[in-house]
Short mmCIF file of C-alpha atoms in Angstrom, two decimals:
data_model
loop_
_atom_site.label_atom_id
_atom_site.label_comp_id
_atom_site.label_asym_id
_atom_site.label_seq_id
_atom_site.Cartn_x
_atom_site.Cartn_y
_atom_site.Cartn_z
CA GLN A 1 83.12 96.07 94.95
CA GLN A 2 86.67 98.26 94.11
CA GLN A 3 86.94 97.47 90.34
CA VAL A 4 90.44 99.08 90.55
CA LYS A 5 92.65 98.65 93.97
CA GLN A 6 95.53 101.12 94.51
CA SER A 7 98.14 101.17 96.55
CA PRO A 8 99.55 102.76 99.17
CA GLN A 9 96.79 104.84 100.58
CA SER A 10 99.95 107.45 101.53
CA LEU A 11 103.75 107.80 100.78
CA ILE A 12 106.12 110.25 101.89
CA VAL A 13 109.56 110.20 100.40
CA GLN A 14 112.70 112.60 100.27
CA LYS A 15 113.35 114.65 97.13
CA GLY A 16 115.30 112.67 94.73
CA GLY A 17 113.50 109.34 96.09
CA ILE A 18 111.71 107.02 93.39
CA PRO A 19 107.97 106.68 95.04
CA ILE A 20 106.31 103.72 93.48
CA ILE A 21 101.93 103.46 93.38
CA ASN A 22 100.58 100.17 92.50
CA CYS A 23 97.10 99.51 90.96
CA ALA A 24 95.46 95.91 90.28
CA TYR A 25 92.44 95.18 88.48
CA GLU A 26 89.97 92.11 87.51
CA ASN A 27 88.15 93.34 84.76
CA THR A 28 89.79 92.19 81.65
CA ALA A 29 87.66 94.09 79.56
CA PHE A 30 89.70 97.21 80.58
CA ASP A 31 91.90 98.53 77.69
CA TYR A 32 92.92 101.78 78.82
CA PHE A 33 95.13 103.04 81.74
CA PRO A 34 95.66 106.49 82.66
CA TRP A 35 97.27 108.07 85.76
CA TYR A 36 95.70 111.52 87.06
CA GLN A 37 97.50 113.70 89.40
CA GLN A 38 95.37 116.02 91.68
CA PHE A 39 96.25 119.03 93.59
CA PRO A 40 94.00 120.21 96.55
CA GLY A 41 91.22 122.59 95.29
CA LYS A 42 91.60 121.21 91.82
CA GLY A 43 90.48 118.70 89.51
CA PRO A 44 92.51 115.83 88.41
CA ALA A 45 94.90 115.97 85.37
CA LEU A 46 96.21 113.49 83.47
CA LEU A 47 99.76 112.41 83.68
CA ILE A 48 100.46 109.45 81.88
CA ALA A 49 98.53 106.30 80.15
CA ILE A 50 99.16 103.09 78.66
CA ARG A 51 97.30 100.47 76.70
CA PRO A 52 97.64 96.87 77.29
CA ASP A 53 99.93 95.92 74.34
CA VAL A 54 102.71 97.63 75.83
CA SER A 55 104.66 96.79 78.99
CA GLU A 56 105.98 100.06 79.78
CA LYS A 57 105.80 103.92 78.96
CA LYS A 58 107.98 106.72 79.78
CA GLU A 59 107.16 110.65 79.58
CA GLY A 60 109.63 112.69 81.57
CA ARG A 61 110.13 111.67 84.90
CA PHE A 62 107.17 109.40 84.95
CA THR A 63 107.09 105.59 84.02
CA ILE A 64 104.18 103.25 83.93
CA SER A 65 104.96 99.65 83.98
CA PHE A 66 102.07 97.01 83.07
CA ASN A 67 101.94 93.77 83.63
CA LYS A 68 99.21 92.00 81.82
CA SER A 69 99.30 88.81 82.97
CA ALA A 70 98.93 89.65 86.53
CA LYS A 71 96.47 92.56 85.78
CA GLN A 72 98.73 94.94 87.61
CA PHE A 73 100.32 98.47 86.66
CA SER A 74 102.39 100.71 88.18
CA LEU A 75 103.56 104.63 88.31
CA HIS A 76 107.29 105.34 88.98
CA ILE A 77 108.15 108.92 89.49
CA MET A 78 111.92 109.34 88.99
CA ASP A 79 113.95 112.19 90.85
CA SER A 80 110.77 113.01 92.82
CA GLN A 81 110.50 116.52 93.79
CA PRO A 82 108.44 118.92 96.70
CA GLY A 83 106.23 120.16 93.43
CA ASP A 84 105.45 116.34 92.84
CA SER A 85 103.45 116.44 96.17
CA ALA A 86 99.96 115.59 95.45
CA THR A 87 96.99 112.96 95.02
CA TYR A 88 97.48 110.30 92.23
CA PHE A 89 95.12 108.28 91.14
CA CYS A 90 95.00 105.13 88.71
CA ALA A 91 92.23 104.82 86.37
CA ALA A 92 90.86 102.23 83.83
CA THR A 93 88.20 102.40 81.09
CA GLU A 94 86.70 99.46 79.29
CA PHE A 95 86.88 98.65 75.71
CA ASN A 96 84.73 101.06 73.75
CA THR A 97 83.40 103.49 76.25
CA ASP A 98 84.93 106.70 77.66
CA LYS A 99 83.95 106.11 81.66
CA LEU A 100 86.88 106.31 83.94
CA ILE A 101 86.63 103.80 86.86
CA PHE A 102 89.21 105.30 89.23
CA GLY A 103 91.42 103.83 92.32
CA THR A 104 90.91 105.30 95.85
CA GLY A 105 94.19 107.46 95.52
CA THR A 106 97.51 107.66 96.63
CA ARG A 107 98.48 111.10 98.69
CA LEU A 108 102.46 111.43 98.07
CA GLN A 109 104.49 113.85 100.17
CA VAL A 110 108.19 114.50 98.72
CA PHE A 111 110.20 116.44 101.61
CA PRO A 112 113.02 118.65 100.59
CA GLY B 1 92.73 128.53 75.75
CA ALA B 2 89.92 128.00 78.43
CA GLY B 3 89.62 124.68 80.23
CA VAL B 4 86.64 123.29 81.60
CA SER B 5 84.93 125.43 84.09
CA GLN B 6 82.39 124.98 86.83
CA SER B 7 79.94 127.30 88.68
CA PRO B 8 79.43 127.91 91.39
CA ARG B 9 82.66 126.28 92.90
CA TYR B 10 81.19 126.15 96.41
CA LYS B 11 77.69 125.34 97.34
CA VAL B 12 76.01 125.05 101.07
CA ALA B 13 72.85 123.75 100.97
CA LYS B 14 70.25 123.01 103.55
CA ARG B 15 68.80 119.45 103.70
CA GLY B 16 65.87 119.00 101.20
CA GLN B 17 67.26 122.16 99.21
CA ASP B 18 67.16 121.82 95.56
CA VAL B 19 70.89 122.45 94.02
CA ALA B 20 71.98 123.04 90.11
CA LEU B 21 75.43 122.82 89.38
CA ARG B 22 77.00 124.10 85.85
CA CYS B 23 79.75 122.78 83.63
CA ASP B 24 81.26 124.60 80.67
CA PRO B 25 83.16 122.10 78.83
CA ILE B 26 86.05 122.78 76.77
CA SER B 27 84.57 124.45 73.36
CA GLY B 28 83.88 121.75 70.57
CA HIS B 29 84.41 118.84 72.94
CA VAL B 30 81.91 116.33 72.11
CA SER B 31 81.70 114.27 75.16
CA LEU B 32 80.93 115.31 78.91
CA PHE B 33 81.15 113.40 82.02
CA TRP B 34 79.59 113.99 85.63
CA TYR B 35 81.85 112.33 88.40
CA GLN B 36 81.24 112.22 92.40
CA GLN B 37 84.08 112.73 94.49
CA ALA B 38 83.58 111.93 98.12
CA LEU B 39 86.33 113.00 100.50
CA GLY B 40 89.50 111.21 100.50
CA GLN B 41 88.08 109.19 97.51
CA GLY B 42 88.42 108.60 93.97
CA PRO B 43 85.97 110.26 91.46
CA GLU B 44 82.96 107.95 90.39
CA PHE B 45 80.98 108.17 87.36
CA LEU B 46 77.80 109.63 87.42
CA THR B 47 76.69 109.91 83.92
CA TYR B 48 77.98 110.75 80.25
CA PHE B 49 76.69 112.90 77.54
CA GLN B 50 77.77 112.66 73.67
CA ASN B 51 76.71 116.02 72.36
CA GLU B 52 73.06 116.52 73.80
CA ALA B 53 72.36 112.74 74.03
CA GLN B 54 72.71 111.36 77.57
CA LEU B 55 74.22 107.83 76.50
CA ASP B 56 75.00 106.50 79.93
CA LYS B 57 73.05 107.58 83.53
CA SER B 58 74.25 104.35 85.27
CA GLY B 59 76.03 106.26 88.04
CA LEU B 60 73.34 108.49 89.24
CA PRO B 61 72.88 107.32 92.58
CA SER B 62 69.03 108.10 92.92
CA ASP B 63 66.27 109.45 90.96
CA ARG B 64 66.77 112.94 92.61
CA PHE B 65 70.12 113.42 90.36
CA PHE B 66 69.27 114.53 87.20
CA ALA B 67 71.48 116.00 84.20
CA GLU B 68 71.04 117.27 81.07
CA ARG B 69 73.17 118.90 78.12
CA PRO B 70 70.31 120.49 75.98
CA GLU B 71 72.35 122.07 73.16
CA GLY B 72 75.32 119.89 73.46
CA SER B 73 77.59 122.54 75.30
CA VAL B 74 76.98 123.88 78.84
CA SER B 75 75.60 121.09 81.10
CA THR B 76 73.81 120.93 84.63
CA LEU B 77 73.43 118.64 87.29
CA LYS B 78 70.43 118.79 89.34
CA ILE B 79 69.87 117.54 92.89
CA GLN B 80 66.67 117.54 94.19
CA ARG B 81 65.91 117.18 97.96
CA THR B 82 69.56 117.13 99.04
CA GLN B 83 70.47 114.86 101.78
CA GLN B 84 73.72 114.91 103.79
CA GLU B 85 75.08 112.06 101.94
CA ASP B 86 75.25 114.25 98.51
CA SER B 87 78.01 116.10 100.26
CA ALA B 88 80.75 116.01 97.58
CA VAL B 89 82.83 117.11 95.15
CA TYR B 90 81.17 116.99 91.78
CA LEU B 91 83.78 117.37 88.69
CA CYS B 92 82.72 117.71 85.13
CA ALA B 93 85.10 116.40 82.38
CA SER B 94 85.06 116.81 78.48
CA ASP B 95 86.87 115.25 75.95
CA GLU B 96 87.11 115.20 72.19
CA GLY B 97 85.45 112.05 71.61
CA SER B 98 88.59 110.11 71.12
CA MET B 99 88.06 107.99 73.80
CA GLU B 100 91.28 109.10 75.76
CA THR B 101 92.07 112.20 77.49
CA GLN B 102 89.61 113.71 79.55
CA TYR B 103 90.20 117.18 80.76
CA PHE B 104 88.65 118.00 84.33
CA GLY B 105 87.17 121.22 85.60
CA PRO B 106 87.97 122.22 89.49
CA GLY B 107 84.83 121.00 90.45
CA THR B 108 81.84 122.22 92.74
CA ARG B 109 82.32 121.66 96.34
CA LEU B 110 78.73 120.85 97.83
CA LEU B 111 78.00 120.71 101.48
CA VAL B 112 74.47 119.68 102.72
CA LEU B 113 73.80 120.68 106.00
#
């Protein structure tokens, strides 16, 4: 049973485009929603994270939109660059735990 | 500063062999996690330590998997009698115990033949 559902599985955009990756969850005990970026041969690295008391968070070119009532959140990458080509994972943790529950990942390719 | 390191980076084992995977967390990090990442999938939680105490081992897939962190620093994940389905990347992560940012190591890629 996939606790965090992520789509799309892969995404191809041109440089400067705005890829959007979506995630949905059912567990209302989730209270922390990070996004991780992973390059081939490397471990995931935290990109940006949000808690459910906020509807949007922006850090540089990365923005999370959060819809608590719909139990959905998404990552937007503004002015995407070829260096953003990587696999992106959404994740969630339950209140008072650190255990990360990951989505299945989105492979993003940004072409010049 | 040094990040999380893991060794070996690659391990090839024959089916039935025992393997041991090492994780050196960031110095001073209280929490340590092990995750298993199958090809093309997201990491899946295996187990969690706070200092030397193993507080959650609910993700270990079978009793062939065993993890320890005897002095609250370095951790070892041991897999006994490896099977082909154990082939995956094993990721270690650590954090300050703040329930937020986990820092991941590069992983150990295990291939069981």
